[in-house]
mmCIF file with all atom_site columns, C-alpha atoms and ligand atoms in Angstrom:
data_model
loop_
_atom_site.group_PDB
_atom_site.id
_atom_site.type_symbol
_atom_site.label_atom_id
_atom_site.label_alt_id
_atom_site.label_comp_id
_atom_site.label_asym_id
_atom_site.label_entity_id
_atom_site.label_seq_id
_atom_site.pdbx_PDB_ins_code
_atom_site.Cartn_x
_atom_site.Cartn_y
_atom_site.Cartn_z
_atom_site.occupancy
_atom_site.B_iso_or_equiv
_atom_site.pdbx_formal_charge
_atom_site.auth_seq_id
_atom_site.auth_comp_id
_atom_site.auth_asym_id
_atom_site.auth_atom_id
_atom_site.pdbx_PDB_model_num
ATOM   1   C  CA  . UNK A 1 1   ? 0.000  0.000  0.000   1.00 78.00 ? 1   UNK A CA  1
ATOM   2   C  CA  . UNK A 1 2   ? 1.175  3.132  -0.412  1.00 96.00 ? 2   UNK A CA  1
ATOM   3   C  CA  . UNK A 1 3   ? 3.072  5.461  2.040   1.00 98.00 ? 3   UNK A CA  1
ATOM   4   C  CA  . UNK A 1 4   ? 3.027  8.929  2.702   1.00 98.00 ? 4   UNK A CA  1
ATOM   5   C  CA  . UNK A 1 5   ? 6.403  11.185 4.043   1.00 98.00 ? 5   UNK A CA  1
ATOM   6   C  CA  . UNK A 1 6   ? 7.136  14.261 4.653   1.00 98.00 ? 6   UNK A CA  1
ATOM   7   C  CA  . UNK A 1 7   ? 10.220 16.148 2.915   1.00 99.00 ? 7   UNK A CA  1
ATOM   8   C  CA  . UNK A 1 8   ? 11.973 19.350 2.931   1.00 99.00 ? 8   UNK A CA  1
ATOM   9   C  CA  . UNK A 1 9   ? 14.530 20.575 0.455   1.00 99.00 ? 9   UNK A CA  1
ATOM   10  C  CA  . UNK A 1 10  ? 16.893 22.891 2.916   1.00 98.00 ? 10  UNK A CA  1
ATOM   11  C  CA  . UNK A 1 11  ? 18.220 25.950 2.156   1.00 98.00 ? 11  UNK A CA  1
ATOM   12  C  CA  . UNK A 1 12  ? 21.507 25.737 1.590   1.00 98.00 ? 12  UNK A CA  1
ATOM   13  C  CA  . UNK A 1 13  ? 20.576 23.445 -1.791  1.00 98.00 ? 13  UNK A CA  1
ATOM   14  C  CA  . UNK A 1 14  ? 17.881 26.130 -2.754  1.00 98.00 ? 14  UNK A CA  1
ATOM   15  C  CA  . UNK A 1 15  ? 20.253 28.877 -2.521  1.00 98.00 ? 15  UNK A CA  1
ATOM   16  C  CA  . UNK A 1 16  ? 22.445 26.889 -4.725  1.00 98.00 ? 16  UNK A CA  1
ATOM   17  C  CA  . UNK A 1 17  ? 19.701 25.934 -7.507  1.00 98.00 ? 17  UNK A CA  1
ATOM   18  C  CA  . UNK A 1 18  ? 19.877 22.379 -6.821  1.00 98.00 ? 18  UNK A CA  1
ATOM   19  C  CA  . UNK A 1 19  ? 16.043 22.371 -6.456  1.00 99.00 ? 19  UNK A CA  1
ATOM   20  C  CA  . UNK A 1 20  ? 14.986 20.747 -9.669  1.00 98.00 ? 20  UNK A CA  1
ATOM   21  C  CA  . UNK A 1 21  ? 18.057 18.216 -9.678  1.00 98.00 ? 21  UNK A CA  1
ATOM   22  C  CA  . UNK A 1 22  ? 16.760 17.063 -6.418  1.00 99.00 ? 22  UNK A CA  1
ATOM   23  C  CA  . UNK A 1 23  ? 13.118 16.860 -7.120  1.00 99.00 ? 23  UNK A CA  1
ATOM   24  C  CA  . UNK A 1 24  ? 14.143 14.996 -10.461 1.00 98.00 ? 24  UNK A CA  1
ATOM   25  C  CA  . UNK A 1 25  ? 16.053 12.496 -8.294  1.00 98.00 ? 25  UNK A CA  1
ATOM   26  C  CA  . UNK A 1 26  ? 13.020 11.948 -6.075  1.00 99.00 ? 26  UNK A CA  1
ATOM   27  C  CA  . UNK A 1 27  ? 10.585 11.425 -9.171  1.00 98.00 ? 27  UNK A CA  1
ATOM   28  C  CA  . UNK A 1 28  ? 12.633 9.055  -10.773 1.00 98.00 ? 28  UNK A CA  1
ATOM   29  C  CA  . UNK A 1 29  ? 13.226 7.422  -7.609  1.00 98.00 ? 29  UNK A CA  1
ATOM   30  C  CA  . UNK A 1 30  ? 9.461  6.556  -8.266  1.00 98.00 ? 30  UNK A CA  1
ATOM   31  C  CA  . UNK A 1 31  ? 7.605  9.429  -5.497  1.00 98.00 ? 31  UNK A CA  1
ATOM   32  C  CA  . UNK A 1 32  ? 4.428  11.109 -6.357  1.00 98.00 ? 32  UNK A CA  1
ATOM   33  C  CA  . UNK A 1 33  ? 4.471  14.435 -5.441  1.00 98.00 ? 33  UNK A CA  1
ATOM   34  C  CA  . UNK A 1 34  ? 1.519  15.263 -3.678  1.00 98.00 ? 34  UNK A CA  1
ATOM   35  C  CA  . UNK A 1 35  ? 1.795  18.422 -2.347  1.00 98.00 ? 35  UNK A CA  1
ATOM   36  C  CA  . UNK A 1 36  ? 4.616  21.498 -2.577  1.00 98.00 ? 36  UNK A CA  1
ATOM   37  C  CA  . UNK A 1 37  ? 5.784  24.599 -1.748  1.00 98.00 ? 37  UNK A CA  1
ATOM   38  C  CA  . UNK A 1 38  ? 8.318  27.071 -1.501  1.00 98.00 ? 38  UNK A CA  1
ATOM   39  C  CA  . UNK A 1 39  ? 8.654  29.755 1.599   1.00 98.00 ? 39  UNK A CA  1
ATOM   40  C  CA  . UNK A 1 40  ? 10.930 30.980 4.481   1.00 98.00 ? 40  UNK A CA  1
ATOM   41  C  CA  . UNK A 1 41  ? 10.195 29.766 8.016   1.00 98.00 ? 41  UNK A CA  1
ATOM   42  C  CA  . UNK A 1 42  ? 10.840 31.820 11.405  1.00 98.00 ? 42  UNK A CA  1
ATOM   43  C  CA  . UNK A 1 43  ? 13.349 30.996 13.408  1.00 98.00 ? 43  UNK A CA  1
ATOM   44  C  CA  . UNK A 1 44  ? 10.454 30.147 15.973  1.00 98.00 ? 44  UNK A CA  1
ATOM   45  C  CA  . UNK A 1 45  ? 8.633  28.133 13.361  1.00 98.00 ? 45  UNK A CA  1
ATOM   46  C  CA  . UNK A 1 46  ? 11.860 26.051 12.569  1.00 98.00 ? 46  UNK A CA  1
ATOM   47  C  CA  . UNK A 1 47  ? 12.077 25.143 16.657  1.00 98.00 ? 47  UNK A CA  1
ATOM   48  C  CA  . UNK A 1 48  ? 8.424  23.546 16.879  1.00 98.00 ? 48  UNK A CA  1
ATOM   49  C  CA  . UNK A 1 49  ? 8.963  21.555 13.757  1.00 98.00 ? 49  UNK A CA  1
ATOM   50  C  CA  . UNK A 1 50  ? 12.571 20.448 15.648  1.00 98.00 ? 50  UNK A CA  1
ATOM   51  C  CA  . UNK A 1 51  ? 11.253 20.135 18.662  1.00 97.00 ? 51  UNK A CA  1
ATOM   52  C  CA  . UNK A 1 52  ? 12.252 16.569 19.292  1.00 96.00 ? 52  UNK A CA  1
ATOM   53  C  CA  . UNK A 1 53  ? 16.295 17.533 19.362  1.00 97.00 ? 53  UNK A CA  1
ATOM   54  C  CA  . UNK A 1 54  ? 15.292 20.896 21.713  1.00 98.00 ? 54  UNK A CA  1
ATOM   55  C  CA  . UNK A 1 55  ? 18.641 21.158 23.781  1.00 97.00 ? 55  UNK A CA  1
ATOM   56  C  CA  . UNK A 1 56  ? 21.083 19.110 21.559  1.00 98.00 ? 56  UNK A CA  1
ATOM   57  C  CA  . UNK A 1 57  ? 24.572 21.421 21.186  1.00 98.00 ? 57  UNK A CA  1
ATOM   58  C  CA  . UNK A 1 58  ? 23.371 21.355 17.194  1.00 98.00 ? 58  UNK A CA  1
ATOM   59  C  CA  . UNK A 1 59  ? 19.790 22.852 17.904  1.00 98.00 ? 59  UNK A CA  1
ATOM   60  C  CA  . UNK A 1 60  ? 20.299 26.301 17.933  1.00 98.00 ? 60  UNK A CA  1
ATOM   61  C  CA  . UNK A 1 61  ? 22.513 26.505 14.751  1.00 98.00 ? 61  UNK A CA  1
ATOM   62  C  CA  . UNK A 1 62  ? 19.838 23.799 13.108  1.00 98.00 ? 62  UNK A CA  1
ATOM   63  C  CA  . UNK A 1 63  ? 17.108 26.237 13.781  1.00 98.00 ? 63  UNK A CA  1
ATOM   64  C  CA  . UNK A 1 64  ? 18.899 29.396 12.249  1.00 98.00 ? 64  UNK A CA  1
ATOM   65  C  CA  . UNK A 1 65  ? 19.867 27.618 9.466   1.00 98.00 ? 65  UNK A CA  1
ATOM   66  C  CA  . UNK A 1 66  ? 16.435 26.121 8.379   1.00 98.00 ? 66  UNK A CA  1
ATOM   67  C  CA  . UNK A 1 67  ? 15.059 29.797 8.855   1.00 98.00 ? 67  UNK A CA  1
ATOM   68  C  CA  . UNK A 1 68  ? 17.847 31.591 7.072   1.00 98.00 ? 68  UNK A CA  1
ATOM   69  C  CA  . UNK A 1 69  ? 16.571 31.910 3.405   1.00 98.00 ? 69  UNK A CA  1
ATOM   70  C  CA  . UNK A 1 70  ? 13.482 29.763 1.415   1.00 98.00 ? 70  UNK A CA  1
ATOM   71  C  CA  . UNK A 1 71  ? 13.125 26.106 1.357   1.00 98.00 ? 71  UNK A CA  1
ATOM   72  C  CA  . UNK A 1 72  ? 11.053 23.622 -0.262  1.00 99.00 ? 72  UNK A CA  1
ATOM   73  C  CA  . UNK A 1 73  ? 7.849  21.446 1.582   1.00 98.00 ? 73  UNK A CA  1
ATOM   74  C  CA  . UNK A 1 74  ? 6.746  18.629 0.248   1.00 98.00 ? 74  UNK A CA  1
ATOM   75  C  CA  . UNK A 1 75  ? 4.756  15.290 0.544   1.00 98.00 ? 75  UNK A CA  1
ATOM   76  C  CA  . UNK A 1 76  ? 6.105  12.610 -1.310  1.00 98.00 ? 76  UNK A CA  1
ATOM   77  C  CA  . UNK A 1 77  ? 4.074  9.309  -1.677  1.00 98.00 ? 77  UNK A CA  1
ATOM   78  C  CA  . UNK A 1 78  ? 5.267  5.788  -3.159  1.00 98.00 ? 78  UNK A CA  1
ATOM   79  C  CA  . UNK A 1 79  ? 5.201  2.133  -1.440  1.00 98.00 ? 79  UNK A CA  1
ATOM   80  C  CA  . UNK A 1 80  ? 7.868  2.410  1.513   1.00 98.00 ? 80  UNK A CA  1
ATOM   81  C  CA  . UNK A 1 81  ? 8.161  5.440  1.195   1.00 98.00 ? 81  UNK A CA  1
ATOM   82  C  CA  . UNK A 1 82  ? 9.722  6.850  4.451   1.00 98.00 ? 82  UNK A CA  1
ATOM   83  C  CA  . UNK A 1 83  ? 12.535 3.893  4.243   1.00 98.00 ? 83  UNK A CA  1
ATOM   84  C  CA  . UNK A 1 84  ? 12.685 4.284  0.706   1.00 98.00 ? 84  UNK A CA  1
ATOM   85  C  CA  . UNK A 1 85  ? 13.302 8.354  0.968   1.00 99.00 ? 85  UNK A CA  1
ATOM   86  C  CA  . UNK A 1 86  ? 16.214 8.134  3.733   1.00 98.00 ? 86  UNK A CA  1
ATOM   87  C  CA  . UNK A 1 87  ? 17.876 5.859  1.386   1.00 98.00 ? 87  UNK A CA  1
ATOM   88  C  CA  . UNK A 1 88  ? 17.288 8.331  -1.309  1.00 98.00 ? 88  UNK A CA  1
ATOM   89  C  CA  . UNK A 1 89  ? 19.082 11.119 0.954   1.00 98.00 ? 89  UNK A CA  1
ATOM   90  C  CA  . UNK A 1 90  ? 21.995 9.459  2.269   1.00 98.00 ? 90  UNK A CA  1
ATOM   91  C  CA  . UNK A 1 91  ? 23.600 9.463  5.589   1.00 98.00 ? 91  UNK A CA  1
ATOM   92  C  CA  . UNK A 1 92  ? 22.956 12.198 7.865   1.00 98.00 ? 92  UNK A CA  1
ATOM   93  C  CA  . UNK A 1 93  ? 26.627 13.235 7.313   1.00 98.00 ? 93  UNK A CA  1
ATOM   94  C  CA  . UNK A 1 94  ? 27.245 13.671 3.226   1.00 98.00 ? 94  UNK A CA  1
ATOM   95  C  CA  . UNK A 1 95  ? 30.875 12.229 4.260   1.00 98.00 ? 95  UNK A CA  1
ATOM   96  C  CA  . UNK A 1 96  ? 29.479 9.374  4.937   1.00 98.00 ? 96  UNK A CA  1
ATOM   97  C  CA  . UNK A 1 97  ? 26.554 9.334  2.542   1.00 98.00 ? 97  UNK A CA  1
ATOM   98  C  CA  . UNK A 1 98  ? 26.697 6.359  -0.401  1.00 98.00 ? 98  UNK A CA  1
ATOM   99  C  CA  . UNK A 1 99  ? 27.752 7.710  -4.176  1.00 98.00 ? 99  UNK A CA  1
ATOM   100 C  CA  . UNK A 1 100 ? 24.935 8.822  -5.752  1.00 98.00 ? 100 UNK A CA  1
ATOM   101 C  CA  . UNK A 1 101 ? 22.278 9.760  -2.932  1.00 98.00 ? 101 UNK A CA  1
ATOM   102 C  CA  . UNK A 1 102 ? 21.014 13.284 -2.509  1.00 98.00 ? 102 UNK A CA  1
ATOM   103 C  CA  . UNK A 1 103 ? 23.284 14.117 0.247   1.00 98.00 ? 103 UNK A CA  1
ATOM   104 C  CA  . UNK A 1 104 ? 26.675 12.799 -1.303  1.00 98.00 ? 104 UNK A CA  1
ATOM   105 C  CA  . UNK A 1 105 ? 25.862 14.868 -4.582  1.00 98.00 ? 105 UNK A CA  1
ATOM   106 C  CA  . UNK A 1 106 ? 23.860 18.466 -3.203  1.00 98.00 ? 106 UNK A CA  1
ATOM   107 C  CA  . UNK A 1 107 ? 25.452 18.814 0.739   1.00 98.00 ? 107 UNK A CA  1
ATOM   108 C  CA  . UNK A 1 108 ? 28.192 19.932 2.171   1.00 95.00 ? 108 UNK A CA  1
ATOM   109 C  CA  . UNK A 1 109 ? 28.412 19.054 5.625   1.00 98.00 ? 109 UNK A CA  1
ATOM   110 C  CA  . UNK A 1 110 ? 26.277 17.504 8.709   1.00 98.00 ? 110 UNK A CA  1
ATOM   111 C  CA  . UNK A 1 111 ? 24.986 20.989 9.711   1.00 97.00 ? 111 UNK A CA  1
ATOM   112 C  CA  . UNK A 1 112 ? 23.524 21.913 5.558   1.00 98.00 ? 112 UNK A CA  1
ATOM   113 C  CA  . UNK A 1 113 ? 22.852 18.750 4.195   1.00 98.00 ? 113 UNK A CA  1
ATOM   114 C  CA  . UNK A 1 114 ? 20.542 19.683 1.722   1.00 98.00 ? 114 UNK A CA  1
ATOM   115 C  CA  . UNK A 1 115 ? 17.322 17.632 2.540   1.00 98.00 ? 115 UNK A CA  1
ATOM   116 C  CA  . UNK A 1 116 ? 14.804 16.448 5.526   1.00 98.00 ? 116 UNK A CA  1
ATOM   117 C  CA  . UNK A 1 117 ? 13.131 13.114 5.643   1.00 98.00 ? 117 UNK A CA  1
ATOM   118 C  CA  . UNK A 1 118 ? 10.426 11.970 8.114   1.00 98.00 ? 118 UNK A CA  1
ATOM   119 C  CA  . UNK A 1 119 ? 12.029 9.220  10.685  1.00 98.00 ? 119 UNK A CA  1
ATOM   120 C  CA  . UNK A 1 120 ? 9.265  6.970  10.972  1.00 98.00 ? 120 UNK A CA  1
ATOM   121 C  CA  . UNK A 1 121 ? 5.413  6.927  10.444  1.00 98.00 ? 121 UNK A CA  1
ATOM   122 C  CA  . UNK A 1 122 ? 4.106  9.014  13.976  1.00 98.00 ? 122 UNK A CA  1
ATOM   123 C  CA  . UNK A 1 123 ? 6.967  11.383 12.815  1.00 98.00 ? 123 UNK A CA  1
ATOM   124 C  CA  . UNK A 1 124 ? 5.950  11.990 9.217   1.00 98.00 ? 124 UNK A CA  1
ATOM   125 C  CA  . UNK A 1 125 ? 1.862  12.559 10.400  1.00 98.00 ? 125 UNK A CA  1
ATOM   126 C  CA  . UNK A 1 126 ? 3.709  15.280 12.915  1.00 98.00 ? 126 UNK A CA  1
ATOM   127 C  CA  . UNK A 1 127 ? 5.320  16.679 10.556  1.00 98.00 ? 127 UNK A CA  1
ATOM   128 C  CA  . UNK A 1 128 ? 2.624  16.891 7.596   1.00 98.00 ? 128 UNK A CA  1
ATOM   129 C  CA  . UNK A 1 129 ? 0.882  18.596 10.168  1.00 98.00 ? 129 UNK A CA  1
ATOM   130 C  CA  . UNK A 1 130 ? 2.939  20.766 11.044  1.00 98.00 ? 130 UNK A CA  1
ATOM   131 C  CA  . UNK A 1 131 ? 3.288  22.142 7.861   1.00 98.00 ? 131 UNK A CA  1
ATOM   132 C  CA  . UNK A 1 132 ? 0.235  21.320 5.554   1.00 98.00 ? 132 UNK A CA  1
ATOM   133 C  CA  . UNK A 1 133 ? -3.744 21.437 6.349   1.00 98.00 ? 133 UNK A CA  1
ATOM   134 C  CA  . UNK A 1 134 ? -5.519 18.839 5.366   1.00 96.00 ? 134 UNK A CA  1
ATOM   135 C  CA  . UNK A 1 135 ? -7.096 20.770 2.229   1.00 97.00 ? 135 UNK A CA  1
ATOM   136 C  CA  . UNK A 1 136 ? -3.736 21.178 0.396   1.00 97.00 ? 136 UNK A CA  1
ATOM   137 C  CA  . UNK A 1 137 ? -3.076 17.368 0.437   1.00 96.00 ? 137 UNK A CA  1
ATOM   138 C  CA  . UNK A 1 138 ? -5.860 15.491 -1.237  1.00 85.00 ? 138 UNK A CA  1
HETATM 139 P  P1  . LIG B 2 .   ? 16.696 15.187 9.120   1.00 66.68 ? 201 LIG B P1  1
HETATM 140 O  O1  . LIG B 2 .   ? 15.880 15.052 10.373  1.00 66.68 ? 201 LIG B O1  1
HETATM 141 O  O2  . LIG B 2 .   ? 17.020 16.612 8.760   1.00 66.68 ? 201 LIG B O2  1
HETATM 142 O  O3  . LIG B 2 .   ? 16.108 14.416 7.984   1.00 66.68 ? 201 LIG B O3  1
HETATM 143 P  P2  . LIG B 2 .   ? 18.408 13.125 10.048  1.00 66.68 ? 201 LIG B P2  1
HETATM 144 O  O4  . LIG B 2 .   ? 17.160 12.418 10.437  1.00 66.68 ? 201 LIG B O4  1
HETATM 145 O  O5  . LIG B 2 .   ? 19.345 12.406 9.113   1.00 66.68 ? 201 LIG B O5  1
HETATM 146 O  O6  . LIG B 2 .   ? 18.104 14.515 9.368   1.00 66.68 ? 201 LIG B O6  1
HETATM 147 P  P3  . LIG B 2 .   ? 18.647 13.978 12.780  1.00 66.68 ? 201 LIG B P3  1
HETATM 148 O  O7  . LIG B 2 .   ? 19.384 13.161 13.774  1.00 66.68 ? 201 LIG B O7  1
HETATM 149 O  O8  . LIG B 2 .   ? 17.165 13.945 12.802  1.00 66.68 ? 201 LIG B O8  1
HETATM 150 O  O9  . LIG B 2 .   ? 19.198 13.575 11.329  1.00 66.68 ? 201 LIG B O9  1
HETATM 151 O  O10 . LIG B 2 .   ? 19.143 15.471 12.931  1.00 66.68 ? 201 LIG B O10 1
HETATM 152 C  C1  . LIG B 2 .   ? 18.408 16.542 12.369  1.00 66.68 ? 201 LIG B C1  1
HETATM 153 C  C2  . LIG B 2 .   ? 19.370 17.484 11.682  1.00 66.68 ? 201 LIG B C2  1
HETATM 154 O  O11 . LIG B 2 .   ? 20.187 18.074 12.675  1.00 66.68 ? 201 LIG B O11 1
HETATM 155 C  C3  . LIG B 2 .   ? 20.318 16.816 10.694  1.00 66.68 ? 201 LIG B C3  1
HETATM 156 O  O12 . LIG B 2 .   ? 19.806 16.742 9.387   1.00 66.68 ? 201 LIG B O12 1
HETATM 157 C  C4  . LIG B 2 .   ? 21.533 17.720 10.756  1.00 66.68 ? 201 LIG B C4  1
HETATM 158 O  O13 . LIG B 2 .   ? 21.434 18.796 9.839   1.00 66.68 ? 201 LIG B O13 1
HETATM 159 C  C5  . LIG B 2 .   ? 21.493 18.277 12.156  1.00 66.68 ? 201 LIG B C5  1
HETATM 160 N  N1  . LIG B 2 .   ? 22.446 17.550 12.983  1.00 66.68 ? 201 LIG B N1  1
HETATM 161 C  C6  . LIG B 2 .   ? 22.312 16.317 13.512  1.00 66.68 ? 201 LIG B C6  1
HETATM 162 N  N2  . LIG B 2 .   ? 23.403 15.958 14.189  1.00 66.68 ? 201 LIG B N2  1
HETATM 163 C  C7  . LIG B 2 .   ? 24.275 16.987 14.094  1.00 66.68 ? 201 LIG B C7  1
HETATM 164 C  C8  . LIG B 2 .   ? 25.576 17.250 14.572  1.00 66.68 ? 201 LIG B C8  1
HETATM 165 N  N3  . LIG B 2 .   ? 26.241 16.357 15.294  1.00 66.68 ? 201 LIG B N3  1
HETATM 166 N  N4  . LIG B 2 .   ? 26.147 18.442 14.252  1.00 66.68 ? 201 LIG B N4  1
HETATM 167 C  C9  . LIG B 2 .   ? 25.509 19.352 13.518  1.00 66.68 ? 201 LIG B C9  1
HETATM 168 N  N5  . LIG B 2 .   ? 24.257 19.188 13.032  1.00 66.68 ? 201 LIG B N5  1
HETATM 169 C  C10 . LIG B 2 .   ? 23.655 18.017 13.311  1.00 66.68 ? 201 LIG B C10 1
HETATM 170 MG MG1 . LIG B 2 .   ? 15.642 13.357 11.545  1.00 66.68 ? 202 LIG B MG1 1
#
């Protein structure tokens, strides 16, 4: 059956134009795209939808850098598809991430590494939630 998740293309890779070449990666990885859009985020904003790492050393500097310049929402839909997306992105750390995922080709480093993925399924209904009403994903 399929399976929704929740994805964000991060700043850094808009501000470098790498939004198409990642959303072409993502279709031809087989996703649907079922919803989209492109805005900024407050700094505020960027701390409820991070909520879960509130007080790691990285949190602050996470949360200024998701709010520092437009990035990309989506809902992506295929069988699997939260597994199937994080292999798609590639390790956390683009050092580590395997040739030819998202995160070894668009990122640069743990802290701007180019694209979000939803963890699991209660964290991808959060985070669709968070960010979409129910109207704008049918
Ligand atoms: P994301 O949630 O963005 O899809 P992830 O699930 O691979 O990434 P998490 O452990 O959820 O990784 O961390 C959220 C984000 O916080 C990471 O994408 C990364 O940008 C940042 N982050 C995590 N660990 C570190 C760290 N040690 N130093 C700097 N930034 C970090
Ligand atoms: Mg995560």
């Amino acid at each position: 059956m399929a399976q929704r998740t929740f994805s964000i293309i991060k700043p850094d890779a808009v501000r470098k134009g790498f939004t198409a070449a990642i959303l072409a990666d993502i279709e031809r990885a087989g996703f649907q795209i079922v919803a989209i859009k492109k805005q900024s985020i407050s700094k505020e904003q960027a701390q409820g939808f991070y909520a879960v790492h509130a007080g790691k050393p990285f949190f602050e500097g996470l949360c200024a850098f998701m709010s520092s310049g437009p990035l990309v929402l989506m809902v992506l839909e295929k069988e699997n598809a939260i597994a199937d997306l994080r292999r798609v992105m590639g390790a956390t750390n683009p050092a580590n991430a395997e040739e030819g995922t998202i995160r070894k080709k668009y990122a640069e480093s743990i802290g701007q590494n180019a694209i979000h993925g939803s963890d699991a399924e209660e964290t991808a209904a959060f985070e669709t939630g968070y960010w979409f009403a129910g109207y704008e994903l049918i």
